[in-house]
GROMACS .gro file of C-alpha atoms in nm:
model
  412
    1MET     CA    1  -1.690   4.125   1.973
    2LYS     CA    2  -1.824   3.824   1.786
    3THR     CA    3  -1.817   3.495   1.977
    4GLU     CA    4  -1.826   3.153   1.819
    5ASN     CA    5  -2.146   2.959   1.871
    6PRO     CA    6  -2.064   2.638   2.067
    7ASN     CA    7  -2.346   2.457   1.890
    8SER     CA    8  -2.197   2.549   1.553
    9PHE     CA    9  -1.859   2.413   1.661
   10ASN     CA   10  -2.014   2.089   1.786
   11ASN     CA   11  -2.215   2.052   1.465
   12SER     CA   12  -1.895   2.096   1.262
   13ILE     CA   13  -1.720   1.818   1.454
   14PHE     CA   14  -2.024   1.592   1.422
   15LEU     CA   15  -2.040   1.655   1.046
   16LYS     CA   16  -1.671   1.568   1.003
   17VAL     CA   17  -1.717   1.244   1.195
   18VAL     CA   18  -2.027   1.121   1.016
   19THR     CA   19  -1.882   1.202   0.672
   20ASN     CA   20  -1.557   1.018   0.744
   21LEU     CA   21  -1.537   0.680   0.568
   22THR     CA   22  -1.323   0.534   0.847
   23PHE     CA   23  -1.603   0.608   1.095
   24TRP     CA   24  -1.852   0.406   0.892
   25VAL     CA   25  -1.603   0.122   0.839
   26LEU     CA   26  -1.560   0.106   1.217
   27ILE     CA   27  -1.938   0.105   1.271
   28ALA     CA   28  -1.973  -0.169   1.006
   29ILE     CA   29  -1.705  -0.379   1.178
   30ILE     CA   30  -1.880  -0.351   1.515
   31VAL     CA   31  -2.221  -0.436   1.367
   32GLY     CA   32  -2.072  -0.727   1.172
   33VAL     CA   33  -1.900  -0.867   1.482
   34LEU     CA   34  -2.217  -0.837   1.691
   35LEU     CA   35  -2.431  -0.999   1.423
   36GLY     CA   36  -2.185  -1.284   1.372
   37HIS     CA   37  -2.158  -1.345   1.746
   38TYR     CA   38  -2.523  -1.323   1.849
   39ASN     CA   39  -2.679  -1.458   1.529
   40PRO     CA   40  -2.418  -1.679   1.359
   41GLU     CA   41  -2.660  -1.823   1.104
   42THR     CA   42  -2.752  -1.480   0.968
   43GLY     CA   43  -2.390  -1.367   0.993
   44VAL     CA   44  -2.275  -1.651   0.767
   45LYS     CA   45  -2.537  -1.548   0.510
   46MET     CA   46  -2.374  -1.202   0.494
   47LYS     CA   47  -2.084  -1.363   0.306
   48ILE     CA   48  -2.247  -1.260  -0.020
   49VAL     CA   49  -2.222  -0.892   0.083
   50GLY     CA   50  -1.845  -0.913   0.135
   51ASP     CA   51  -1.798  -1.129  -0.176
   52THR     CA   52  -1.996  -0.884  -0.393
   53PHE     CA   53  -1.774  -0.595  -0.281
   54ILE     CA   54  -1.461  -0.797  -0.366
   55ASP     CA   55  -1.608  -0.891  -0.707
   56ILE     CA   56  -1.665  -0.522  -0.785
   57VAL     CA   57  -1.309  -0.438  -0.684
   58LYS     CA   58  -1.177  -0.719  -0.906
   59VAL     CA   59  -1.322  -0.545  -1.211
   60PHE     CA   60  -1.064  -0.267  -1.164
   61ILE     CA   61  -0.760  -0.497  -1.144
   62ALA     CA   62  -0.672  -0.523  -1.514
   63PRO     CA   63  -0.730  -0.158  -1.618
   64ILE     CA   64  -0.552  -0.013  -1.314
   65ILE     CA   65  -0.247  -0.239  -1.349
   66PHE     CA   66  -0.224  -0.165  -1.721
   67LEU     CA   67  -0.263   0.212  -1.686
   68THR     CA   68  -0.031   0.259  -1.387
   69ILE     CA   69   0.248   0.043  -1.529
   70VAL     CA   70   0.230   0.197  -1.878
   71LEU     CA   71   0.224   0.553  -1.744
   72GLY     CA   72   0.504   0.472  -1.500
   73ILE     CA   73   0.731   0.336  -1.774
   74ALA     CA   74   0.632   0.612  -2.016
   75GLY     CA   75   0.719   0.866  -1.748
   76MET     CA   76   1.067   0.722  -1.729
   77GLY     CA   77   1.129   0.881  -2.068
   78ASP     CA   78   1.157   1.212  -1.882
   79LEU     CA   79   1.414   1.063  -1.645
   80LYS     CA   80   1.654   1.013  -1.937
   81LYS     CA   81   1.694   1.390  -1.948
   82VAL     CA   82   1.834   1.405  -1.598
   83GLY     CA   83   2.086   1.126  -1.653
   84ARG     CA   84   2.260   0.982  -1.352
   85ILE     CA   85   2.021   1.132  -1.093
   86GLY     CA   86   1.726   0.946  -1.242
   87ILE     CA   87   1.918   0.619  -1.266
   88LYS     CA   88   2.048   0.645  -0.910
   89SER     CA   89   1.699   0.731  -0.783
   90LEU     CA   90   1.531   0.434  -0.949
   91LEU     CA   91   1.808   0.201  -0.833
   92TYR     CA   92   1.775   0.326  -0.476
   93PHE     CA   93   1.394   0.296  -0.488
   94GLU     CA   94   1.401  -0.063  -0.610
   95VAL     CA   95   1.664  -0.177  -0.360
   96VAL     CA   96   1.494  -0.020  -0.057
   97THR     CA   97   1.136  -0.116  -0.148
   98THR     CA   98   1.244  -0.474  -0.226
   99PHE     CA   99   1.416  -0.482   0.111
  100ALA     CA  100   1.093  -0.353   0.271
  101LEU     CA  101   0.890  -0.625   0.098
  102ALA     CA  102   1.133  -0.892   0.219
  103ILE     CA  103   1.124  -0.757   0.575
  104GLY     CA  104   0.745  -0.772   0.572
  105VAL     CA  105   0.755  -1.138   0.466
  106ILE     CA  106   1.022  -1.233   0.720
  107VAL     CA  107   0.854  -1.062   1.017
  108ALA     CA  108   0.515  -1.210   0.922
  109TYR     CA  109   0.666  -1.558   0.919
  110VAL     CA  110   0.847  -1.505   1.250
  111ILE     CA  111   0.553  -1.354   1.444
  112GLN     CA  112   0.279  -1.537   1.248
  113PRO     CA  113  -0.004  -1.288   1.315
  114GLY     CA  114  -0.249  -1.494   1.110
  115LYS     CA  115  -0.216  -1.808   1.321
  116ILE     CA  116  -0.492  -1.874   1.572
  117ASP     CA  117  -0.374  -2.227   1.643
  118LYS     CA  118  -0.181  -2.492   1.456
  119SER     CA  119  -0.453  -2.519   1.192
  120GLY     CA  120  -0.526  -2.150   1.132
  121LEU     CA  121  -0.893  -2.097   1.046
  122ASN     CA  122  -0.890  -2.434   0.869
  123ILE     CA  123  -1.130  -2.309   0.603
  124GLN     CA  124  -1.222  -2.600   0.379
  125ASP     CA  125  -1.298  -2.377   0.082
  126ALA     CA  126  -0.932  -2.275   0.072
  127SER     CA  127  -0.840  -2.614  -0.069
  128GLN     CA  128  -0.984  -2.518  -0.407
  129PHE     CA  129  -0.722  -2.245  -0.436
  130THR     CA  130  -0.428  -2.471  -0.359
  131ASN     CA  131  -0.234  -2.635  -0.638
  132ASP     CA  132  -0.206  -3.012  -0.624
  133PRO     CA  133   0.131  -3.074  -0.451
  134LYS     CA  134   0.183  -3.382  -0.669
  135THR     CA  135   0.177  -3.169  -0.980
  136GLU     CA  136   0.506  -3.013  -1.082
  137PHE     CA  137   0.492  -2.634  -1.095
  138ASN     CA  138   0.497  -2.507  -1.452
  139TRP     CA  139   0.573  -2.140  -1.512
  140LEU     CA  140   0.415  -2.139  -1.860
  141GLU     CA  141   0.087  -2.286  -1.732
  142PHE     CA  142   0.104  -2.050  -1.435
  143PHE     CA  143   0.136  -1.753  -1.669
  144MET     CA  144  -0.130  -1.870  -1.915
  145ALA     CA  145  -0.382  -1.920  -1.634
  146ASN     CA  146  -0.338  -1.574  -1.485
  147LEU     CA  147  -0.489  -1.270  -1.655
  148THR     CA  148  -0.307  -1.045  -1.407
  149LEU     CA  149   0.036  -1.157  -1.525
  150GLN     CA  150  -0.067  -1.132  -1.889
  151VAL     CA  151  -0.188  -0.773  -1.839
  152LEU     CA  152   0.131  -0.696  -1.648
  153LEU     CA  153   0.354  -0.821  -1.931
  154ALA     CA  154   0.145  -0.643  -2.195
  155ALA     CA  155   0.169  -0.317  -1.999
  156ILE     CA  156   0.548  -0.343  -1.965
  157ILE     CA  157   0.594  -0.410  -2.338
  158PHE     CA  158   0.348  -0.136  -2.437
  159GLY     CA  159   0.511   0.113  -2.199
  160ILE     CA  160   0.858   0.046  -2.340
  161LEU     CA  161   0.739   0.073  -2.701
  162LEU     CA  162   0.551   0.392  -2.618
  163ASN     CA  163   0.878   0.563  -2.523
  164TYR     CA  164   0.993   0.523  -2.885
  165TYR     CA  165   0.669   0.642  -3.044
  166SER     CA  166   0.691   0.985  -3.208
  167LYS     CA  167   0.344   1.090  -3.085
  168ARG     CA  168   0.404   0.955  -2.735
  169GLU     CA  169   0.270   1.266  -2.558
  170ILE     CA  170  -0.074   1.234  -2.721
  171VAL     CA  171  -0.107   0.869  -2.612
  172VAL     CA  172   0.022   0.944  -2.262
  173SER     CA  173  -0.223   1.232  -2.226
  174PHE     CA  174  -0.511   1.005  -2.331
  175LEU     CA  175  -0.404   0.726  -2.094
  176TYR     CA  176  -0.365   0.977  -1.812
  177LYS     CA  177  -0.725   1.093  -1.862
  178CYS     CA  178  -0.839   0.730  -1.866
  179SER     CA  179  -0.643   0.667  -1.545
  180LYS     CA  180  -0.814   0.960  -1.371
  181ILE     CA  181  -1.156   0.828  -1.474
  182VAL     CA  182  -1.080   0.475  -1.355
  183PHE     CA  183  -0.939   0.591  -1.021
  184LYS     CA  184  -1.232   0.826  -0.970
  185ALA     CA  185  -1.470   0.534  -1.029
  186LEU     CA  186  -1.271   0.326  -0.782
  187LYS     CA  187  -1.298   0.605  -0.528
  188PHE     CA  188  -1.677   0.588  -0.552
  189VAL     CA  189  -1.668   0.209  -0.523
  190MET     CA  190  -1.467   0.241  -0.202
  191TYR     CA  191  -1.765   0.417  -0.046
  192LEU     CA  192  -1.907   0.065  -0.035
  193ALA     CA  193  -1.615  -0.042   0.186
  194PRO     CA  194  -1.829  -0.041   0.504
  195LEU     CA  195  -2.060  -0.297   0.343
  196GLY     CA  196  -1.760  -0.510   0.248
  197ALA     CA  197  -1.620  -0.486   0.601
  198PHE     CA  198  -1.962  -0.571   0.749
  199GLY     CA  199  -2.009  -0.876   0.528
  200GLY     CA  200  -1.656  -1.003   0.587
  201MET     CA  201  -1.673  -0.961   0.964
  202ALA     CA  202  -2.026  -1.100   1.005
  203TYR     CA  203  -1.939  -1.410   0.801
  204THR     CA  204  -1.601  -1.472   0.964
  205VAL     CA  205  -1.720  -1.425   1.324
  206GLY     CA  206  -2.045  -1.612   1.254
  207LYS     CA  207  -1.864  -1.913   1.114
  208PHE     CA  208  -1.544  -1.922   1.317
  209GLY     CA  209  -1.617  -1.727   1.637
  210LEU     CA  210  -1.479  -1.418   1.810
  211GLU     CA  211  -1.130  -1.569   1.829
  212THR     CA  212  -1.084  -1.464   1.465
  213LEU     CA  213  -1.043  -1.106   1.589
  214ILE     CA  214  -0.720  -1.203   1.764
  215PRO     CA  215  -0.509  -1.230   1.445
  216LEU     CA  216  -0.640  -0.892   1.324
  217GLY     CA  217  -0.514  -0.728   1.643
  218LYS     CA  218  -0.183  -0.913   1.608
  219LEU     CA  219  -0.150  -0.794   1.248
  220MET     CA  220  -0.204  -0.429   1.346
  221ILE     CA  221   0.054  -0.446   1.625
  222THR     CA  222   0.300  -0.634   1.402
  223VAL     CA  223   0.268  -0.380   1.120
  224TYR     CA  224   0.329  -0.081   1.351
  225ILE     CA  225   0.626  -0.249   1.520
  226THR     CA  226   0.778  -0.352   1.186
  227MET     CA  227   0.750  -0.004   1.039
  228PHE     CA  228   0.899   0.150   1.355
  229ILE     CA  229   1.196  -0.087   1.325
  230PHE     CA  230   1.229  -0.017   0.953
  231VAL     CA  231   1.236   0.360   1.002
  232PHE     CA  232   1.488   0.365   1.286
  233ALA     CA  233   1.700   0.060   1.201
  234ILE     CA  234   1.705   0.053   0.820
  235LEU     CA  235   1.644   0.415   0.716
  236GLY     CA  236   1.834   0.527   1.026
  237SER     CA  237   2.136   0.321   0.922
  238ILE     CA  238   2.125   0.463   0.569
  239LEU     CA  239   2.133   0.819   0.704
  240ARG     CA  240   2.395   0.730   0.964
  241TYR     CA  241   2.625   0.630   0.678
  242TYR     CA  242   2.610   0.995   0.570
  243LYS     CA  243   2.653   1.111   0.932
  244ILE     CA  244   2.292   1.225   0.966
  245LYS     CA  245   2.065   1.122   1.252
  246ILE     CA  246   1.719   0.991   1.164
  247TRP     CA  247   1.579   1.146   1.482
  248SER     CA  248   1.703   1.490   1.375
  249PHE     CA  249   1.523   1.449   1.043
  250ILE     CA  250   1.201   1.343   1.217
  251LYS     CA  251   1.215   1.641   1.453
  252TYR     CA  252   1.276   1.873   1.157
  253MET     CA  253   0.968   1.730   0.981
  254LYS     CA  254   0.744   1.705   1.289
  255ALA     CA  255   0.480   1.950   1.158
  256GLU     CA  256   0.452   1.763   0.828
  257LEU     CA  257   0.437   1.428   1.008
  258LEU     CA  258   0.141   1.553   1.211
  259ILE     CA  259  -0.035   1.645   0.886
  260VAL     CA  260   0.034   1.295   0.751
  261LEU     CA  261  -0.091   1.141   1.076
  262GLY     CA  262  -0.409   1.346   1.070
  263THR     CA  263  -0.494   1.281   0.705
  264SER     CA  264  -0.360   0.922   0.680
  265SER     CA  265  -0.193   1.029   0.356
  266SER     CA  266   0.155   1.157   0.274
  267GLU     CA  267   0.040   1.362  -0.026
  268PRO     CA  268  -0.094   1.670   0.165
  269ALA     CA  269   0.256   1.724   0.308
  270LEU     CA  270   0.431   1.693  -0.031
  271PRO     CA  271   0.477   2.068  -0.104
  272SER     CA  272   0.610   2.138   0.245
  273LEU     CA  273   0.843   1.837   0.228
  274MET     CA  274   0.998   1.964  -0.095
  275ASP     CA  275   1.037   2.314   0.050
  276LYS     CA  276   1.205   2.192   0.368
  277LEU     CA  277   1.441   1.959   0.180
  278GLU     CA  278   1.563   2.253  -0.025
  279ARG     CA  279   1.615   2.454   0.293
  280ILE     CA  280   1.858   2.197   0.437
  281GLY     CA  281   2.072   2.188   0.123
  282CYS     CA  282   1.911   1.955  -0.133
  283SER     CA  283   1.919   2.116  -0.477
  284LYS     CA  284   1.596   2.204  -0.655
  285SER     CA  285   1.674   1.959  -0.937
  286VAL     CA  286   1.725   1.666  -0.698
  287VAL     CA  287   1.414   1.751  -0.493
  288GLY     CA  288   1.203   1.809  -0.804
  289LEU     CA  289   1.295   1.468  -0.944
  290VAL     CA  290   1.328   1.240  -0.642
  291VAL     CA  291   1.027   1.341  -0.431
  292PRO     CA  292   0.749   1.321  -0.696
  293THR     CA  293   0.899   1.003  -0.845
  294GLY     CA  294   0.935   0.855  -0.498
  295TYR     CA  295   0.563   0.897  -0.434
  296SER     CA  296   0.506   0.629  -0.698
  297PHE     CA  297   0.825   0.422  -0.685
  298ASN     CA  298   0.944   0.447  -0.322
  299LEU     CA  299   0.658   0.330  -0.100
  300ASP     CA  300   0.840   0.167   0.190
  301GLY     CA  301   0.543   0.159   0.427
  302THR     CA  302   0.304   0.031   0.162
  303SER     CA  303   0.554  -0.238   0.059
  304ILE     CA  304   0.588  -0.366   0.416
  305TYR     CA  305   0.212  -0.374   0.465
  306LEU     CA  306   0.133  -0.547   0.135
  307SER     CA  307   0.384  -0.829   0.184
  308MET     CA  308   0.274  -0.881   0.546
  309ALA     CA  309  -0.092  -0.884   0.439
  310ILE     CA  310  -0.033  -1.161   0.183
  311ILE     CA  311   0.150  -1.381   0.436
  312PHE     CA  312  -0.112  -1.297   0.700
  313LEU     CA  313  -0.395  -1.419   0.476
  314ALA     CA  314  -0.199  -1.734   0.388
  315GLN     CA  315  -0.159  -1.811   0.758
  316LEU     CA  316  -0.524  -1.724   0.828
  317TYR     CA  317  -0.644  -1.975   0.568
  318ASN     CA  318  -0.373  -2.230   0.651
  319VAL     CA  319  -0.229  -2.212   0.298
  320HIS     CA  320   0.133  -2.314   0.252
  321LEU     CA  321   0.334  -2.097   0.012
  322THR     CA  322   0.646  -2.248  -0.139
  323PHE     CA  323   0.970  -2.049  -0.158
  324GLY     CA  324   0.913  -1.998  -0.529
  325GLU     CA  325   0.565  -1.863  -0.467
  326ILE     CA  326   0.696  -1.623  -0.202
  327VAL     CA  327   0.955  -1.494  -0.449
  328THR     CA  328   0.675  -1.458  -0.706
  329VAL     CA  329   0.468  -1.258  -0.456
  330ILE     CA  330   0.761  -1.023  -0.388
  331GLY     CA  331   0.826  -0.988  -0.762
  332LEU     CA  332   0.462  -0.908  -0.835
  333LEU     CA  333   0.442  -0.657  -0.551
  334MET     CA  334   0.763  -0.489  -0.671
  335ILE     CA  335   0.581  -0.401  -0.992
  336THR     CA  336   0.211  -0.374  -0.905
  337SER     CA  337   0.269  -0.157  -0.595
  338LYS     CA  338   0.417   0.117  -0.813
  339GLY     CA  339   0.209   0.403  -0.952
  340ALA     CA  340  -0.105   0.392  -0.739
  341ALA     CA  341   0.015   0.588  -0.440
  342GLY     CA  342  -0.235   0.793  -0.243
  343VAL     CA  343  -0.537   0.661  -0.430
  344THR     CA  344  -0.818   0.528  -0.213
  345GLY     CA  345  -0.853   0.153  -0.262
  346SER     CA  346  -0.530   0.110  -0.461
  347GLY     CA  347  -0.384  -0.114  -0.189
  348PHE     CA  348  -0.674  -0.354  -0.229
  349ILE     CA  349  -0.627  -0.360  -0.605
  350VAL     CA  350  -0.263  -0.460  -0.551
  351LEU     CA  351  -0.360  -0.727  -0.298
  352ALA     CA  352  -0.641  -0.858  -0.518
  353SER     CA  353  -0.418  -0.876  -0.825
  354THR     CA  354  -0.147  -1.061  -0.633
  355LEU     CA  355  -0.391  -1.310  -0.480
  356THR     CA  356  -0.544  -1.364  -0.825
  357ALA     CA  357  -0.202  -1.429  -0.974
  358ILE     CA  358  -0.083  -1.687  -0.718
  359HIS     CA  359  -0.434  -1.843  -0.706
  360LYS     CA  360  -0.391  -2.012  -0.368
  361ILE     CA  361  -0.544  -1.774  -0.113
  362PRO     CA  362  -0.921  -1.704  -0.122
  363LEU     CA  363  -1.004  -1.349  -0.230
  364GLU     CA  364  -1.276  -1.339   0.036
  365GLY     CA  365  -0.994  -1.273   0.281
  366LEU     CA  366  -0.978  -0.915   0.154
  367ALA     CA  367  -1.316  -0.840   0.311
  368PHE     CA  368  -1.181  -0.970   0.641
  369LEU     CA  369  -0.866  -0.759   0.606
  370LEU     CA  370  -1.071  -0.454   0.515
  371GLY     CA  371  -1.183  -0.438   0.877
  372VAL     CA  372  -0.846  -0.312   1.001
  373ASP     CA  373  -0.691  -0.169   0.685
  374LYS     CA  374  -0.799   0.186   0.766
  375PHE     CA  375  -0.634   0.169   1.108
  376MET     CA  376  -0.294   0.086   0.958
  377SER     CA  377  -0.300   0.360   0.694
  378GLU     CA  378  -0.131   0.609   0.930
  379ALA     CA  379   0.170   0.380   0.973
  380ARG     CA  380   0.198   0.330   0.596
  381ALA     CA  381   0.169   0.703   0.518
  382ILE     CA  382   0.425   0.810   0.781
  383THR     CA  383   0.676   0.545   0.670
  384ASN     CA  384   0.627   0.642   0.303
  385PHE     CA  385   0.680   1.009   0.391
  386ILE     CA  386   0.999   0.950   0.591
  387GLY     CA  387   1.126   0.709   0.327
  388ASN     CA  388   1.094   0.966   0.049
  389GLY     CA  389   1.264   1.233   0.259
  390VAL     CA  390   1.553   0.997   0.332
  391ALA     CA  391   1.579   0.899  -0.036
  392THR     CA  392   1.609   1.264  -0.141
  393ILE     CA  393   1.883   1.330   0.115
  394VAL     CA  394   2.074   1.020   0.004
  395ILE     CA  395   2.063   1.115  -0.366
  396ALA     CA  396   2.161   1.473  -0.276
  397LYS     CA  397   2.462   1.344  -0.078
  398THR     CA  398   2.573   1.123  -0.368
  399GLU     CA  399   2.570   1.438  -0.580
  400GLY     CA  400   2.810   1.603  -0.335
  401GLU     CA  401   2.554   1.840  -0.182
  402THR     CA  402   2.592   1.955   0.180
  403ILE     CA  403   2.299   1.874   0.407
  404ASP     CA  404   2.252   2.069   0.732
  405LEU     CA  405   1.945   1.979   0.937
  406GLU     CA  406   2.044   2.207   1.222
  407ASN     CA  407   2.059   2.529   1.020
  408PRO     CA  408   1.795   2.531   0.746
  409ARG     CA  409   1.833   2.830   0.521
  410ALA     CA  410   1.564   3.071   0.405
  411LEU     CA  411   1.455   3.037   0.044
  412GLU     CA  412   1.388   3.329  -0.186
   0.00000   0.00000   0.00000
């Protein structure tokens, strides 16, 4: 009888740990905090490391926004074939994700995780990002000064026109290949994330002290609590309307949720999710349309996190956002958060593009946020997964299909 070598098992675990990006981000955070605390002068000099990482990420903003928006709109041409199901799905996605964005903003303002004291971090450099309050806000000037918004508008127009082009499939195929190349390049850039986290932490702690770690902890706790409330209060209420219990759905999907928890991504559980939804009564056509589309258009967890992160950074840098600017942030996130699901670093592209557009919050804050981003990915992935399952059940119910979580049927 062959026995497993304990040393081989231990080596396997060690290899998995040391090749995990999260592990190195954590190590970088610890080293950055220690350097900033014990040698503040050197820690402050590490600002260039964090800034360089952010500058590299910024290069990807325009191409990723353009490609994801164009491909998303071009893909809607296929939804025309399925008629009312596609329309109802998109309507549901937009309503729920907008609601999630709004909840993120509201909770962030109520709990104020980014506030250390009445003055926040009181970073003087933040003043250069703030519009002169004596100057009347001008939407045309705001648009003309922001490349992000210009790319966004160009992508929307191009995507719409592309749907009416006779050789649309050739262009879409080319853009899809370009998208894969860009996202693959971004994936390699994200291997530099530990350096970005190190630079951001060393600079922040070196200049402002260990108390800056307090808001990061508050943000993590706030995000998890908010997503828990969203799942059980909001998504639970939606299912309750159709006489389905959210807890029954979670228990039914417990194996898939463990996969999502372990991988910090909802994509590995996608095939099993579709299979199980069909087993409880959702038709193949509804599942085949709603679930894949939802992975780009129905990111409840990501929406909550992104909106909370923007408000968190505003509080951290003591930047006041007007009501109009908050609405602009939500509007931008409604569009830019679509289409980049499950891609490493896509969340930072969305955050960077939004900060660039509103031009009031220093982009260097992303390096600071990078320190805890990895530790909130599980909450985002689980909420996204549950949200897409709920969306599919809702659309199936509106189509008159019978859903039975207690007696899932066997599929041929």
